[in-house]
């Protein structure tokens, strides 16, 4: 059961990262309908908008790629049914790795918030 949950979490993280990266590649990060909270200063400045799109595209693509890596060993455990399992230390490593993936994916949004505050000074 834990393997299925871990597999689904990393698969969803990969999909979410790809969708966010897609918004960055299309230049839609500052679009209010996309659901991203971007400071007004960043929305109005074309250079900051480009930088925001570039940041989201790059870092969210990285988070999506990082999310795919654990799918191979966890998928192998799932394919072998009850013959294999992930030990507790392995689940701990996967949890820490998931924290890294989330941090990489969240970085551009924090950077964008600081860009807006820095530009406002």
PDB file of C-alpha atoms in Angstrom:
ATOM      1  CA  UNK A   1       0.000   0.000   0.000  1.00  0.00           C
ATOM      2  CA  UNK A   2       2.821   2.433   0.834  1.00  0.00           C
ATOM      3  CA  UNK A   3       4.448   1.757  -2.537  1.00  0.00           C
ATOM      4  CA  UNK A   4       1.280   2.664  -4.376  1.00  0.00           C
ATOM      5  CA  UNK A   5       0.954   5.919  -2.414  1.00  0.00           C
ATOM      6  CA  UNK A   6       4.604   6.818  -3.038  1.00  0.00           C
ATOM      7  CA  UNK A   7       4.267   6.032  -6.745  1.00  0.00           C
ATOM      8  CA  UNK A   8       1.126   8.159  -7.055  1.00  0.00           C
ATOM      9  CA  UNK A   9       2.673  11.089  -5.169  1.00  0.00           C
ATOM     10  CA  UNK A  10       5.745  11.214  -7.390  1.00  0.00           C
ATOM     11  CA  UNK A  11       3.644  10.734 -10.542  1.00  0.00           C
ATOM     12  CA  UNK A  12       1.376  13.623  -9.510  1.00  0.00           C
ATOM     13  CA  UNK A  13       4.420  15.765  -8.706  1.00  0.00           C
ATOM     14  CA  UNK A  14       5.778  15.077 -12.192  1.00  0.00           C
ATOM     15  CA  UNK A  15       2.491  16.061 -13.818  1.00  0.00           C
ATOM     16  CA  UNK A  16       2.169  19.200 -11.680  1.00  0.00           C
ATOM     17  CA  UNK A  17       5.739  20.202 -12.489  1.00  0.00           C
ATOM     18  CA  UNK A  18       5.155  19.731 -16.196  1.00  0.00           C
ATOM     19  CA  UNK A  19       1.943  21.774 -16.118  1.00  0.00           C
ATOM     20  CA  UNK A  20       3.671  24.607 -14.272  1.00  0.00           C
ATOM     21  CA  UNK A  21       6.645  24.457 -16.654  1.00  0.00           C
ATOM     22  CA  UNK A  22       4.233  24.578 -19.573  1.00  0.00           C
ATOM     23  CA  UNK A  23       2.821  27.850 -18.225  1.00  0.00           C
ATOM     24  CA  UNK A  24       6.363  29.207 -18.052  1.00  0.00           C
ATOM     25  CA  UNK A  25       7.250  28.144 -21.587  1.00  0.00           C
ATOM     26  CA  UNK A  26       4.026  29.692 -22.906  1.00  0.00           C
ATOM     27  CA  UNK A  27       4.596  32.962 -21.051  1.00  0.00           C
ATOM     28  CA  UNK A  28       1.484  32.582 -18.898  1.00  0.00           C
ATOM     29  CA  UNK A  29       3.017  32.768 -15.409  1.00  0.00           C
ATOM     30  CA  UNK A  30       1.809  36.330 -14.851  1.00  0.00           C
ATOM     31  CA  UNK A  31      -1.647  35.578 -16.272  1.00  0.00           C
ATOM     32  CA  UNK A  32      -4.185  35.803 -13.443  1.00  0.00           C
ATOM     33  CA  UNK A  33      -6.281  32.986 -14.905  1.00  0.00           C
ATOM     34  CA  UNK A  34      -3.377  30.545 -14.522  1.00  0.00           C
ATOM     35  CA  UNK A  35      -3.733  30.841 -10.769  1.00  0.00           C
ATOM     36  CA  UNK A  36      -0.251  32.114  -9.905  1.00  0.00           C
ATOM     37  CA  UNK A  37       0.152  34.827  -7.306  1.00  0.00           C
ATOM     38  CA  UNK A  38       2.535  37.308  -8.911  1.00  0.00           C
ATOM     39  CA  UNK A  39       3.244  40.808  -7.570  1.00  0.00           C
ATOM     40  CA  UNK A  40       1.775  43.671  -9.603  1.00  0.00           C
ATOM     41  CA  UNK A  41       5.222  45.121 -10.285  1.00  0.00           C
ATOM     42  CA  UNK A  42       6.272  41.869 -11.987  1.00  0.00           C
ATOM     43  CA  UNK A  43       3.047  41.774 -14.013  1.00  0.00           C
ATOM     44  CA  UNK A  44       3.619  45.298 -15.356  1.00  0.00           C
ATOM     45  CA  UNK A  45       7.342  45.100 -16.192  1.00  0.00           C
ATOM     46  CA  UNK A  46       7.995  43.114 -19.424  1.00  0.00           C
ATOM     47  CA  UNK A  47      11.553  42.250 -18.374  1.00  0.00           C
ATOM     48  CA  UNK A  48      10.411  40.896 -15.002  1.00  0.00           C
ATOM     49  CA  UNK A  49       7.605  38.967 -16.727  1.00  0.00           C
ATOM     50  CA  UNK A  50      10.137  37.276 -19.024  1.00  0.00           C
ATOM     51  CA  UNK A  51      12.354  36.471 -16.066  1.00  0.00           C
ATOM     52  CA  UNK A  52       9.392  35.015 -14.139  1.00  0.00           C
ATOM     53  CA  UNK A  53       8.413  32.851 -17.107  1.00  0.00           C
ATOM     54  CA  UNK A  54      12.007  31.683 -17.538  1.00  0.00           C
ATOM     55  CA  UNK A  55      12.371  30.828 -13.847  1.00  0.00           C
ATOM     56  CA  UNK A  56       9.159  28.812 -13.717  1.00  0.00           C
ATOM     57  CA  UNK A  57       9.906  26.994 -16.966  1.00  0.00           C
ATOM     58  CA  UNK A  58      13.417  26.002 -15.879  1.00  0.00           C
ATOM     59  CA  UNK A  59      12.867  25.062 -12.245  1.00  0.00           C
ATOM     60  CA  UNK A  60       9.508  23.320 -12.709  1.00  0.00           C
ATOM     61  CA  UNK A  61      10.934  21.255 -15.560  1.00  0.00           C
ATOM     62  CA  UNK A  62      13.728  20.257 -13.198  1.00  0.00           C
ATOM     63  CA  UNK A  63      11.238  19.318 -10.490  1.00  0.00           C
ATOM     64  CA  UNK A  64       9.260  17.208 -12.972  1.00  0.00           C
ATOM     65  CA  UNK A  65      12.397  15.369 -14.113  1.00  0.00           C
ATOM     66  CA  UNK A  66      13.427  14.772 -10.506  1.00  0.00           C
ATOM     67  CA  UNK A  67       9.951  13.387  -9.792  1.00  0.00           C
ATOM     68  CA  UNK A  68      10.281  10.739 -12.486  1.00  0.00           C
ATOM     69  CA  UNK A  69      13.462   9.175 -11.066  1.00  0.00           C
ATOM     70  CA  UNK A  70      11.834   7.372  -8.083  1.00  0.00           C
ATOM     71  CA  UNK A  71       9.101   5.950 -10.305  1.00  0.00           C
ATOM     72  CA  UNK A  72      11.485   3.311 -11.661  1.00  0.00           C
ATOM     73  CA  UNK A  73      12.472   1.580  -8.394  1.00  0.00           C
ATOM     74  CA  UNK A  74       9.034   2.033  -6.814  1.00  0.00           C
ATOM     75  CA  UNK A  75       7.394   0.768 -10.007  1.00  0.00           C
ATOM     76  CA  UNK A  76       9.681  -2.264  -9.912  1.00  0.00           C
ATOM     77  CA  UNK A  77       8.503  -3.029  -6.377  1.00  0.00           C
ATOM     78  CA  UNK A  78       4.878  -2.669  -7.480  1.00  0.00           C
ATOM     79  CA  UNK A  79       5.365  -4.945 -10.484  1.00  0.00           C
ATOM     80  CA  UNK A  80       6.765  -7.712  -8.312  1.00  0.00           C
ATOM     81  CA  UNK A  81       3.635  -7.703  -6.183  1.00  0.00           C
ATOM     82  CA  UNK A  82       4.303  -9.085  -2.708  1.00  0.00           C
ATOM     83  CA  UNK A  83       7.771 -10.410  -3.512  1.00  0.00           C
ATOM     84  CA  UNK A  84       9.539  -7.105  -2.810  1.00  0.00           C
ATOM     85  CA  UNK A  85       8.983  -4.222  -0.434  1.00  0.00           C
ATOM     86  CA  UNK A  86      10.596  -0.919   0.452  1.00  0.00           C
ATOM     87  CA  UNK A  87      12.265  -0.906   3.881  1.00  0.00           C
ATOM     88  CA  UNK A  88      11.582   1.871   6.371  1.00  0.00           C
ATOM     89  CA  UNK A  89      14.901   3.591   5.659  1.00  0.00           C
ATOM     90  CA  UNK A  90      14.007   3.527   1.939  1.00  0.00           C
ATOM     91  CA  UNK A  91      10.708   5.259   2.637  1.00  0.00           C
ATOM     92  CA  UNK A  92      12.577   7.846   4.695  1.00  0.00           C
ATOM     93  CA  UNK A  93      14.979   8.471   1.805  1.00  0.00           C
ATOM     94  CA  UNK A  94      12.033   8.814  -0.594  1.00  0.00           C
ATOM     95  CA  UNK A  95      10.364  11.290   1.777  1.00  0.00           C
ATOM     96  CA  UNK A  96      13.530  13.409   1.932  1.00  0.00           C
ATOM     97  CA  UNK A  97      13.880  13.193  -1.837  1.00  0.00           C
ATOM     98  CA  UNK A  98      10.264  14.326  -2.176  1.00  0.00           C
ATOM     99  CA  UNK A  99      11.100  17.319  -0.009  1.00  0.00           C
ATOM    100  CA  UNK A 100      13.916  18.199  -2.415  1.00  0.00           C
ATOM    101  CA  UNK A 101      11.537  17.915  -5.381  1.00  0.00           C
ATOM    102  CA  UNK A 102       8.996  20.202  -3.727  1.00  0.00           C
ATOM    103  CA  UNK A 103      11.711  22.710  -2.821  1.00  0.00           C
ATOM    104  CA  UNK A 104      12.988  22.809  -6.398  1.00  0.00           C
ATOM    105  CA  UNK A 105       9.448  23.292  -7.696  1.00  0.00           C
ATOM    106  CA  UNK A 106       8.630  26.048  -5.193  1.00  0.00           C
ATOM    107  CA  UNK A 107      11.859  28.009  -5.681  1.00  0.00           C
ATOM    108  CA  UNK A 108      10.782  30.086  -8.712  1.00  0.00           C
ATOM    109  CA  UNK A 109       7.605  31.276  -7.003  1.00  0.00           C
ATOM    110  CA  UNK A 110       9.521  32.480  -3.956  1.00  0.00           C
ATOM    111  CA  UNK A 111      12.067  34.142  -6.236  1.00  0.00           C
ATOM    112  CA  UNK A 112       9.251  35.919  -8.122  1.00  0.00           C
ATOM    113  CA  UNK A 113       7.848  37.262  -4.840  1.00  0.00           C
ATOM    114  CA  UNK A 114      11.260  38.679  -3.992  1.00  0.00           C
ATOM    115  CA  UNK A 115      11.643  40.127  -7.512  1.00  0.00           C
ATOM    116  CA  UNK A 116       8.459  42.091  -6.993  1.00  0.00           C
ATOM    117  CA  UNK A 117       9.560  43.326  -3.577  1.00  0.00           C
ATOM    118  CA  UNK A 118      13.043  44.229  -4.833  1.00  0.00           C
ATOM    119  CA  UNK A 119      11.663  46.063  -7.865  1.00  0.00           C
ATOM    120  CA  UNK A 120       9.296  48.017  -5.638  1.00  0.00           C
ATOM    121  CA  UNK A 121      12.105  49.620  -3.610  1.00  0.00           C
TER     122      UNK A 121
END
